[in-house]
Amino acid sequence: RVVNDQTGCVNAKGTFTIVVNPKPTITLPANPLTTCDKDVTNNGLFLYPLDVLEANILGASQSNTAFTVTFYNDENDARLSQNAISDKVNYFGYTHKLWIRVENNITHCFELDKSPQIVELIPEPIITTVNNINNTCFDYITDYPDRSLILTADNIIPAQGATPNTYQWFEGYSPTTLIAINGAINKTYEVNQAAMPKGATRYYAVEEKSASLLACPVTSPVFEVIQSGKAVNETGTIGYFVTNAFEDNQIVTITTTGYGTYQYQLDNGVFQDSPVFEHVSLIGPHIITVLDTEGGVNFSCDDYQILNVQTIDYPHYFTPNGDGINDKWNIYGLSQANDVKIYIFDRDGKLLKQVSPKGEGWDGNFDGNPYPASDYWFTIDYTEQGTSKQYKSHFSLKR
């Protein structure tokens, strides 16, 4: 019944039907996008196909022919049905609210709801060191560190949480078999223990976990640490031996050992990989320098020097006149050898003196009396690399 308020006229009575259509329903995804960004690119985007969600969103009572499901990145767009996500198959989700609109194709009634998405950037830890060195220096005898190495877990992705990320360091003797180091949970780790087995190369990695909702864990690439060190003498040796004694081509062979890879230098000559020096000058003494090369030119372990390296020879004359120059005669180059016997004779074969290369030598006297200027003969019994040898020659006494 409709009444005109001005005229009072009333229309004829009648009826009409009001139809209230039900709103569509939305079943939110059972597994919304909540993931660490572990795809190829760590950019906060993660492939999340939306088309496979439609059946679950509609449920059993709503068909995909009668209802349309659309997705939006913004609530206002969803409400106005504009700027819908066009490529549902190749959709890359990110941290925000994904809006879902379900619309009845006949009545055009619609419903909206939101599904929170979280795509968390993952840490990208890499192990770095000061000056990018990767070698330690350990004493070969004691295994005490001469120079340790501090590993740092650097990250090119800022921490995603309000608190610092957490860490766990791993160590192993194979790059594919690493074991967690008990208590190594800081951003840095110091390699200050010798390797076992002795001198072995070790490998390290660090797992960094973001202090955020998902606590995304990522392990760094493996970092190689080489154990090196200053060269040392083999036990019971002087660090070298001489062959071809009393000859023009005397050969000095270095016998030092250690954790490193070494080069060798004779006096001020060039460094060489071989520990063998030929045609060593009879004029000495010489200095051998053993250079560790593991750390390069600037960061290798300390050099080791062998002083007073001497070829094996004898003075062809001496002048025992008390001036302090060439007053004694002796073999040089065997002062650190054992079981060396040197005998001095006159021209008639009379034994005048037995001297030791460890002593001062012969002063030109016999029973306290000076012997005249003349030539004298000697024999020397010695051992060269396990072989017994004897050498005979003569020298002059000058007065």
Short mmCIF file of C-alpha atoms in Angstrom, two decimals:
data_model
loop_
_atom_site.label_atom_id
_atom_site.label_comp_id
_atom_site.label_asym_id
_atom_site.label_seq_id
_atom_site.Cartn_x
_atom_site.Cartn_y
_atom_site.Cartn_z
CA ARG A 1 0.00 0.00 0.00
CA VAL A 2 1.38 3.37 -1.11
CA VAL A 3 -0.12 6.71 0.16
CA ASN A 4 0.52 10.16 -1.37
CA ASP A 5 1.26 12.40 1.60
CA GLN A 6 -0.03 15.54 -0.18
CA THR A 7 -3.22 14.29 -1.80
CA GLY A 8 -4.02 11.39 0.44
CA CYS A 9 -4.53 9.19 -2.56
CA VAL A 10 -3.91 5.53 -1.95
CA ASN A 11 -2.89 2.98 -4.60
CA ALA A 12 -4.38 -0.37 -5.03
CA LYS A 13 -3.13 -3.07 -2.75
CA GLY A 14 -0.59 -5.62 -4.15
CA THR A 15 2.31 -7.97 -3.22
CA PHE A 16 5.89 -8.64 -4.39
CA THR A 17 8.57 -11.20 -3.53
CA ILE A 18 11.92 -10.37 -1.98
CA VAL A 19 14.64 -12.94 -2.72
CA VAL A 20 17.74 -12.93 -0.50
CA ASN A 21 20.52 -14.85 -2.19
CA PRO A 22 23.09 -16.49 0.07
CA LYS A 23 26.64 -15.15 -0.02
CA PRO A 24 29.31 -17.47 -1.36
CA THR A 25 31.56 -19.15 1.15
CA ILE A 26 35.35 -19.25 1.20
CA THR A 27 37.42 -22.08 2.61
CA LEU A 28 40.88 -20.68 3.18
CA PRO A 29 43.86 -22.76 2.01
CA ALA A 30 44.78 -25.42 4.52
CA ASN A 31 48.46 -24.77 3.84
CA PRO A 32 48.97 -21.06 3.21
CA LEU A 33 52.24 -19.87 1.74
CA THR A 34 54.67 -19.82 4.65
CA THR A 35 58.17 -20.64 3.50
CA CYS A 36 61.84 -19.83 3.58
CA ASP A 37 62.92 -18.46 0.22
CA LYS A 38 65.03 -21.45 -0.79
CA ASP A 39 64.47 -21.25 -4.52
CA VAL A 40 67.17 -20.20 -6.95
CA THR A 41 66.94 -16.48 -6.19
CA ASN A 42 66.79 -15.31 -2.59
CA ASN A 43 64.59 -12.29 -3.32
CA GLY A 44 61.52 -12.71 -1.13
CA LEU A 45 59.42 -14.17 -3.97
CA PHE A 46 58.36 -17.79 -4.09
CA LEU A 47 56.44 -19.67 -6.78
CA TYR A 48 52.97 -20.45 -5.40
CA PRO A 49 50.46 -21.63 -8.04
CA LEU A 50 47.00 -20.34 -7.17
CA ASP A 51 44.93 -22.34 -9.63
CA VAL A 52 45.35 -25.53 -7.59
CA LEU A 53 43.73 -23.80 -4.60
CA GLU A 54 40.42 -23.02 -6.27
CA ALA A 55 38.70 -26.36 -5.65
CA ASN A 56 39.52 -26.24 -1.96
CA ILE A 57 38.40 -22.61 -1.68
CA LEU A 58 35.00 -23.36 -3.30
CA GLY A 59 34.40 -26.52 -1.34
CA ALA A 60 32.05 -29.33 -2.28
CA SER A 61 28.86 -27.21 -2.48
CA GLN A 62 30.09 -24.58 -4.95
CA SER A 63 31.00 -25.52 -8.50
CA ASN A 64 33.59 -23.74 -10.57
CA THR A 65 30.96 -23.18 -13.28
CA ALA A 66 28.61 -21.29 -10.97
CA PHE A 67 31.24 -19.45 -9.01
CA THR A 68 34.41 -17.61 -9.93
CA VAL A 69 37.49 -17.41 -7.73
CA THR A 70 39.83 -14.46 -8.20
CA PHE A 71 42.92 -13.39 -6.27
CA TYR A 72 44.21 -9.93 -5.39
CA ASN A 73 47.16 -8.40 -3.67
CA ASP A 74 45.05 -5.55 -2.25
CA GLU A 75 41.78 -5.51 -0.31
CA ASN A 76 40.34 -2.52 -2.14
CA ASP A 77 41.05 -4.12 -5.52
CA ALA A 78 39.32 -7.28 -4.34
CA ARG A 79 36.27 -5.33 -3.18
CA LEU A 80 36.06 -3.41 -6.46
CA SER A 81 36.95 -6.46 -8.56
CA GLN A 82 39.87 -4.74 -10.25
CA ASN A 83 43.54 -5.56 -10.87
CA ALA A 84 43.06 -9.27 -10.24
CA ILE A 85 46.11 -11.53 -10.40
CA SER A 86 46.06 -12.64 -14.02
CA ASP A 87 48.59 -15.50 -14.05
CA LYS A 88 47.44 -17.92 -11.40
CA VAL A 89 49.80 -20.66 -12.55
CA ASN A 90 53.05 -18.70 -12.28
CA TYR A 91 52.20 -16.53 -9.31
CA PHE A 92 55.12 -15.58 -7.05
CA GLY A 93 53.97 -15.01 -3.52
CA TYR A 94 55.59 -12.68 -1.03
CA THR A 95 55.04 -11.57 2.54
CA HIS A 96 51.64 -9.84 2.57
CA LYS A 97 47.91 -10.67 2.71
CA LEU A 98 46.55 -12.47 -0.35
CA TRP A 99 42.91 -11.50 -0.88
CA ILE A 100 40.44 -14.05 -2.24
CA ARG A 101 37.13 -13.16 -3.89
CA VAL A 102 34.45 -15.76 -4.65
CA GLU A 103 31.55 -14.46 -6.78
CA ASN A 104 28.28 -16.09 -7.80
CA ASN A 105 28.17 -15.87 -11.58
CA ILE A 106 24.35 -15.43 -11.61
CA THR A 107 23.58 -13.26 -8.60
CA HIS A 108 26.99 -11.58 -8.52
CA CYS A 109 27.00 -11.85 -4.79
CA PHE A 110 30.55 -12.16 -3.53
CA GLU A 111 32.57 -12.87 -0.46
CA LEU A 112 36.08 -11.72 0.50
CA ASP A 113 38.69 -13.23 2.77
CA LYS A 114 42.44 -13.01 3.22
CA SER A 115 45.21 -15.59 3.48
CA PRO A 116 48.44 -14.28 5.06
CA GLN A 117 51.59 -15.17 3.16
CA ILE A 118 55.14 -15.27 4.50
CA VAL A 119 58.17 -15.61 2.24
CA GLU A 120 61.22 -15.10 4.41
CA LEU A 121 64.61 -14.23 3.00
CA ILE A 122 67.15 -16.85 3.99
CA PRO A 123 70.61 -16.10 5.35
CA GLU A 124 73.43 -16.41 2.83
CA PRO A 125 76.43 -17.14 5.05
CA ILE A 126 79.94 -17.23 3.64
CA ILE A 127 83.08 -17.87 5.65
CA THR A 128 85.66 -15.11 5.48
CA THR A 129 89.01 -14.39 7.12
CA VAL A 130 91.23 -11.36 7.51
CA ASN A 131 93.14 -10.86 4.26
CA ASN A 132 91.39 -13.96 2.85
CA ILE A 133 94.08 -16.30 4.15
CA ASN A 134 93.22 -19.94 4.73
CA ASN A 135 96.31 -21.34 6.43
CA THR A 136 97.27 -21.80 10.05
CA CYS A 137 100.79 -22.03 11.47
CA PHE A 138 101.54 -24.79 13.98
CA ASP A 139 104.78 -25.89 15.58
CA TYR A 140 105.66 -29.23 14.02
CA ILE A 141 107.14 -30.61 17.24
CA THR A 142 104.72 -29.36 19.90
CA ASP A 143 101.61 -28.73 17.77
CA TYR A 144 101.16 -25.41 19.56
CA PRO A 145 99.71 -22.69 17.34
CA ASP A 146 102.17 -20.07 16.13
CA ARG A 147 99.31 -18.38 14.28
CA SER A 148 95.68 -19.42 14.57
CA LEU A 149 92.95 -18.51 12.10
CA ILE A 150 89.66 -16.80 12.89
CA LEU A 151 86.74 -17.74 10.65
CA THR A 152 83.85 -15.30 10.39
CA ALA A 153 80.31 -16.04 9.22
CA ASP A 154 79.54 -13.07 7.00
CA ASN A 155 76.12 -12.61 5.46
CA ILE A 156 75.04 -10.52 2.50
CA ILE A 157 71.39 -10.70 3.62
CA PRO A 158 70.43 -8.56 6.65
CA ALA A 159 69.04 -10.42 9.66
CA GLN A 160 65.27 -10.90 9.30
CA GLY A 161 64.44 -10.87 12.99
CA ALA A 162 64.80 -8.32 15.74
CA THR A 163 67.51 -10.37 17.42
CA PRO A 164 70.82 -11.60 15.95
CA ASN A 165 70.95 -14.79 13.93
CA THR A 166 72.25 -17.97 15.53
CA TYR A 167 75.15 -20.12 14.34
CA GLN A 168 76.53 -23.64 14.45
CA TRP A 169 80.00 -24.47 13.11
CA PHE A 170 80.98 -27.76 11.51
CA GLU A 171 84.39 -29.35 10.92
CA GLY A 172 85.68 -32.37 9.04
CA TYR A 173 88.55 -33.87 7.09
CA SER A 174 86.42 -34.33 3.99
CA PRO A 175 84.35 -31.56 2.41
CA THR A 176 81.39 -33.93 2.30
CA THR A 177 81.59 -35.21 5.89
CA LEU A 178 81.34 -32.45 8.47
CA ILE A 179 80.45 -32.81 12.15
CA ALA A 180 79.01 -30.14 14.43
CA ILE A 181 81.60 -28.62 16.76
CA ASN A 182 80.35 -28.73 20.32
CA GLY A 183 79.86 -25.22 21.69
CA ALA A 184 80.83 -23.46 18.45
CA ILE A 185 77.74 -21.26 18.23
CA ASN A 186 79.14 -17.77 17.74
CA LYS A 187 79.52 -15.67 14.61
CA THR A 188 83.27 -16.41 14.64
CA TYR A 189 85.28 -19.56 15.20
CA GLU A 190 89.00 -19.76 15.92
CA VAL A 191 91.01 -22.64 14.49
CA ASN A 192 93.63 -22.99 17.22
CA GLN A 193 93.96 -26.75 17.63
CA ALA A 194 96.28 -28.88 15.54
CA ALA A 195 94.72 -31.25 13.05
CA MET A 196 94.43 -34.94 13.78
CA PRO A 197 95.66 -36.77 11.78
CA LYS A 198 98.79 -34.68 11.99
CA GLY A 199 98.94 -31.88 9.45
CA ALA A 200 95.73 -32.80 7.63
CA THR A 201 93.70 -30.26 5.69
CA ARG A 202 90.41 -29.44 7.39
CA TYR A 203 87.09 -28.20 6.07
CA TYR A 204 84.60 -25.92 7.79
CA ALA A 205 81.04 -24.80 7.26
CA VAL A 206 78.65 -22.73 9.34
CA GLU A 207 74.89 -23.07 9.58
CA GLU A 208 73.20 -19.73 10.11
CA LYS A 209 69.62 -19.61 11.33
CA SER A 210 67.54 -16.46 11.13
CA ALA A 211 66.08 -15.29 14.44
CA SER A 212 62.61 -14.80 12.97
CA LEU A 213 59.25 -16.52 12.69
CA LEU A 214 60.42 -19.33 10.42
CA ALA A 215 64.02 -19.47 11.72
CA CYS A 216 65.27 -20.36 8.25
CA PRO A 217 68.53 -22.39 8.47
CA VAL A 218 71.14 -22.25 5.71
CA THR A 219 74.63 -23.78 5.59
CA SER A 220 77.54 -21.89 4.05
CA PRO A 221 79.80 -23.21 1.29
CA VAL A 222 82.67 -25.31 2.63
CA PHE A 223 85.85 -23.43 3.56
CA GLU A 224 89.24 -25.16 3.34
CA VAL A 225 91.87 -24.57 6.04
CA ILE A 226 95.44 -25.71 5.38
CA GLN A 227 97.69 -26.49 8.32
CA SER A 228 101.16 -25.14 7.72
CA GLY A 229 104.09 -24.13 9.85
CA LYS A 230 107.72 -23.14 10.10
CA ALA A 231 110.17 -25.80 8.93
CA VAL A 232 112.17 -27.72 11.56
CA ASN A 233 115.11 -30.10 11.57
CA GLU A 234 114.41 -33.80 11.57
CA THR A 235 115.11 -35.28 14.99
CA GLY A 236 118.81 -35.92 15.44
CA THR A 237 119.87 -34.03 12.31
CA ILE A 238 121.36 -30.63 11.55
CA GLY A 239 118.91 -29.96 8.72
CA TYR A 240 121.19 -30.82 5.80
CA PHE A 241 123.91 -33.14 4.58
CA VAL A 242 126.77 -32.78 2.13
CA THR A 243 127.71 -35.27 -0.56
CA ASN A 244 130.72 -35.31 -2.89
CA ALA A 245 132.94 -34.21 -0.03
CA PHE A 246 136.34 -32.77 -1.03
CA GLU A 247 135.22 -32.47 -4.67
CA ASP A 248 134.58 -29.38 -6.74
CA ASN A 249 130.87 -30.22 -7.18
CA GLN A 250 129.75 -30.56 -3.59
CA ILE A 251 126.03 -31.07 -3.12
CA VAL A 252 124.05 -29.77 -0.14
CA THR A 253 120.69 -31.45 0.46
CA ILE A 254 118.21 -29.90 2.89
CA THR A 255 116.42 -32.39 5.18
CA THR A 256 114.09 -30.13 7.14
CA THR A 257 110.47 -31.11 7.59
CA GLY A 258 107.23 -29.48 8.66
CA TYR A 259 103.56 -29.00 7.86
CA GLY A 260 104.11 -26.58 5.00
CA THR A 261 105.09 -26.60 1.38
CA TYR A 262 108.57 -25.13 1.20
CA GLN A 263 111.04 -23.41 -1.06
CA TYR A 264 114.77 -23.17 -0.42
CA GLN A 265 117.36 -20.44 -0.80
CA LEU A 266 121.15 -20.66 -0.62
CA ASP A 267 122.64 -17.45 0.74
CA ASN A 268 121.09 -14.61 -1.30
CA GLY A 269 120.22 -16.71 -4.34
CA VAL A 270 116.79 -17.30 -5.79
CA PHE A 271 114.30 -19.55 -4.04
CA GLN A 272 113.77 -22.97 -5.57
CA ASP A 273 111.38 -25.87 -5.01
CA SER A 274 114.14 -28.47 -4.85
CA PRO A 275 115.96 -28.95 -1.53
CA VAL A 276 119.16 -29.89 -3.39
CA PHE A 277 121.91 -27.40 -4.22
CA GLU A 278 124.80 -28.40 -6.48
CA HIS A 279 128.18 -26.77 -7.09
CA VAL A 280 128.03 -25.14 -3.68
CA SER A 281 130.96 -22.80 -3.17
CA LEU A 282 133.76 -24.12 -1.00
CA ILE A 283 134.01 -20.65 0.46
CA GLY A 284 131.62 -20.51 3.39
CA PRO A 285 129.92 -20.73 5.70
CA HIS A 286 126.56 -20.51 3.92
CA ILE A 287 123.02 -19.76 5.05
CA ILE A 288 120.04 -21.83 3.95
CA THR A 289 116.58 -20.22 4.21
CA VAL A 290 113.51 -22.46 4.15
CA LEU A 291 110.39 -20.54 3.11
CA ASP A 292 106.84 -21.71 3.79
CA THR A 293 104.71 -20.96 0.72
CA GLU A 294 101.21 -21.98 1.89
CA GLY A 295 100.14 -18.43 2.76
CA GLY A 296 101.64 -16.71 -0.24
CA VAL A 297 104.23 -13.97 -0.09
CA ASN A 298 102.66 -11.95 2.72
CA PHE A 299 100.96 -14.50 4.95
CA SER A 300 103.19 -17.56 4.99
CA CYS A 301 104.46 -18.96 8.28
CA ASP A 302 107.86 -17.90 9.58
CA ASP A 303 111.01 -18.68 7.63
CA TYR A 304 113.58 -21.08 9.05
CA GLN A 305 117.30 -20.51 8.62
CA ILE A 306 120.14 -22.99 8.86
CA LEU A 307 123.31 -21.10 9.70
CA ASN A 308 126.92 -22.08 9.18
CA VAL A 309 126.25 -24.51 6.36
CA GLN A 310 129.68 -25.65 5.28
CA THR A 311 130.93 -27.77 2.43
CA ILE A 312 133.52 -30.41 3.39
CA ASP A 313 137.06 -29.45 2.50
CA TYR A 314 140.45 -28.68 3.97
CA PRO A 315 142.82 -25.71 3.90
CA HIS A 316 145.70 -26.33 1.51
CA TYR A 317 148.08 -24.50 3.81
CA PHE A 318 148.24 -22.88 7.24
CA THR A 319 150.64 -20.44 8.92
CA PRO A 320 151.07 -21.11 12.65
CA ASN A 321 152.86 -17.87 13.44
CA GLY A 322 150.60 -16.66 16.24
CA ASP A 323 148.97 -13.81 14.33
CA GLY A 324 145.52 -15.35 14.75
CA ILE A 325 145.13 -15.99 11.03
CA ASN A 326 145.33 -19.58 9.74
CA ASP A 327 147.17 -20.63 12.90
CA LYS A 328 145.45 -24.04 13.07
CA TRP A 329 144.79 -26.71 10.48
CA ASN A 330 141.61 -28.80 10.48
CA ILE A 331 138.96 -30.21 8.19
CA TYR A 332 135.96 -27.91 7.94
CA GLY A 333 132.36 -28.92 7.34
CA LEU A 334 132.38 -31.94 9.67
CA SER A 335 132.22 -30.25 13.06
CA GLN A 336 128.77 -31.69 13.75
CA ALA A 337 129.54 -35.19 12.48
CA ASN A 338 130.34 -38.14 14.70
CA ASP A 339 132.91 -40.92 14.27
CA VAL A 340 135.26 -38.80 12.16
CA LYS A 341 138.97 -39.59 12.49
CA ILE A 342 141.68 -37.35 11.06
CA TYR A 343 145.36 -38.42 11.06
CA ILE A 344 148.28 -36.15 10.12
CA PHE A 345 151.64 -37.61 8.94
CA ASP A 346 154.99 -36.27 7.89
CA ARG A 347 156.52 -37.15 4.52
CA ASP A 348 158.01 -40.32 6.03
CA GLY A 349 154.62 -41.58 7.21
CA LYS A 350 155.16 -40.79 10.88
CA LEU A 351 151.90 -40.09 12.71
CA LEU A 352 152.14 -36.61 14.15
CA LYS A 353 148.64 -35.85 15.30
CA GLN A 354 145.09 -37.18 15.43
CA VAL A 355 142.61 -34.32 15.43
CA SER A 356 138.85 -34.02 15.68
CA PRO A 357 136.78 -31.79 13.41
CA LYS A 358 135.02 -30.67 16.58
CA GLY A 359 138.29 -29.36 18.04
CA GLU A 360 140.73 -26.58 17.17
CA GLY A 361 142.94 -28.69 14.90
CA TRP A 362 146.73 -29.01 14.59
CA ASP A 363 148.93 -26.10 15.64
CA GLY A 364 152.03 -27.32 13.77
CA ASN A 365 153.75 -28.73 16.87
CA PHE A 366 154.80 -32.23 17.84
CA ASP A 367 155.51 -32.95 21.50
CA GLY A 368 155.59 -29.21 22.05
CA ASN A 369 158.16 -28.57 19.36
CA PRO A 370 157.31 -26.68 16.16
CA TYR A 371 157.59 -28.68 12.97
CA PRO A 372 159.36 -27.12 10.01
CA ALA A 373 157.69 -25.64 6.97
CA SER A 374 156.98 -28.50 4.62
CA ASP A 375 154.22 -30.59 3.10
CA TYR A 376 152.26 -32.92 5.38
CA TRP A 377 149.83 -35.69 4.63
CA PHE A 378 146.50 -36.62 6.18
CA THR A 379 143.81 -39.25 6.01
CA ILE A 380 140.23 -38.79 7.12
CA ASP A 381 137.75 -41.56 7.84
CA TYR A 382 134.12 -40.40 7.77
CA THR A 383 130.62 -41.52 6.85
CA GLU A 384 128.60 -40.06 3.98
CA GLN A 385 124.94 -41.02 3.99
CA GLY A 386 125.61 -44.29 5.77
CA THR A 387 128.62 -45.24 3.66
CA SER A 388 132.09 -45.34 5.20
CA LYS A 389 134.63 -43.36 3.22
CA GLN A 390 138.29 -42.39 3.43
CA TYR A 391 140.00 -39.42 1.87
CA LYS A 392 143.76 -38.76 1.59
CA SER A 393 145.65 -35.66 0.56
CA HIS A 394 148.31 -33.23 1.71
CA PHE A 395 148.72 -29.61 2.75
CA SER A 396 151.54 -27.16 3.42
CA LEU A 397 152.81 -25.73 6.66
CA LYS A 398 154.29 -22.29 6.05
CA ARG A 399 156.41 -20.32 8.50
#
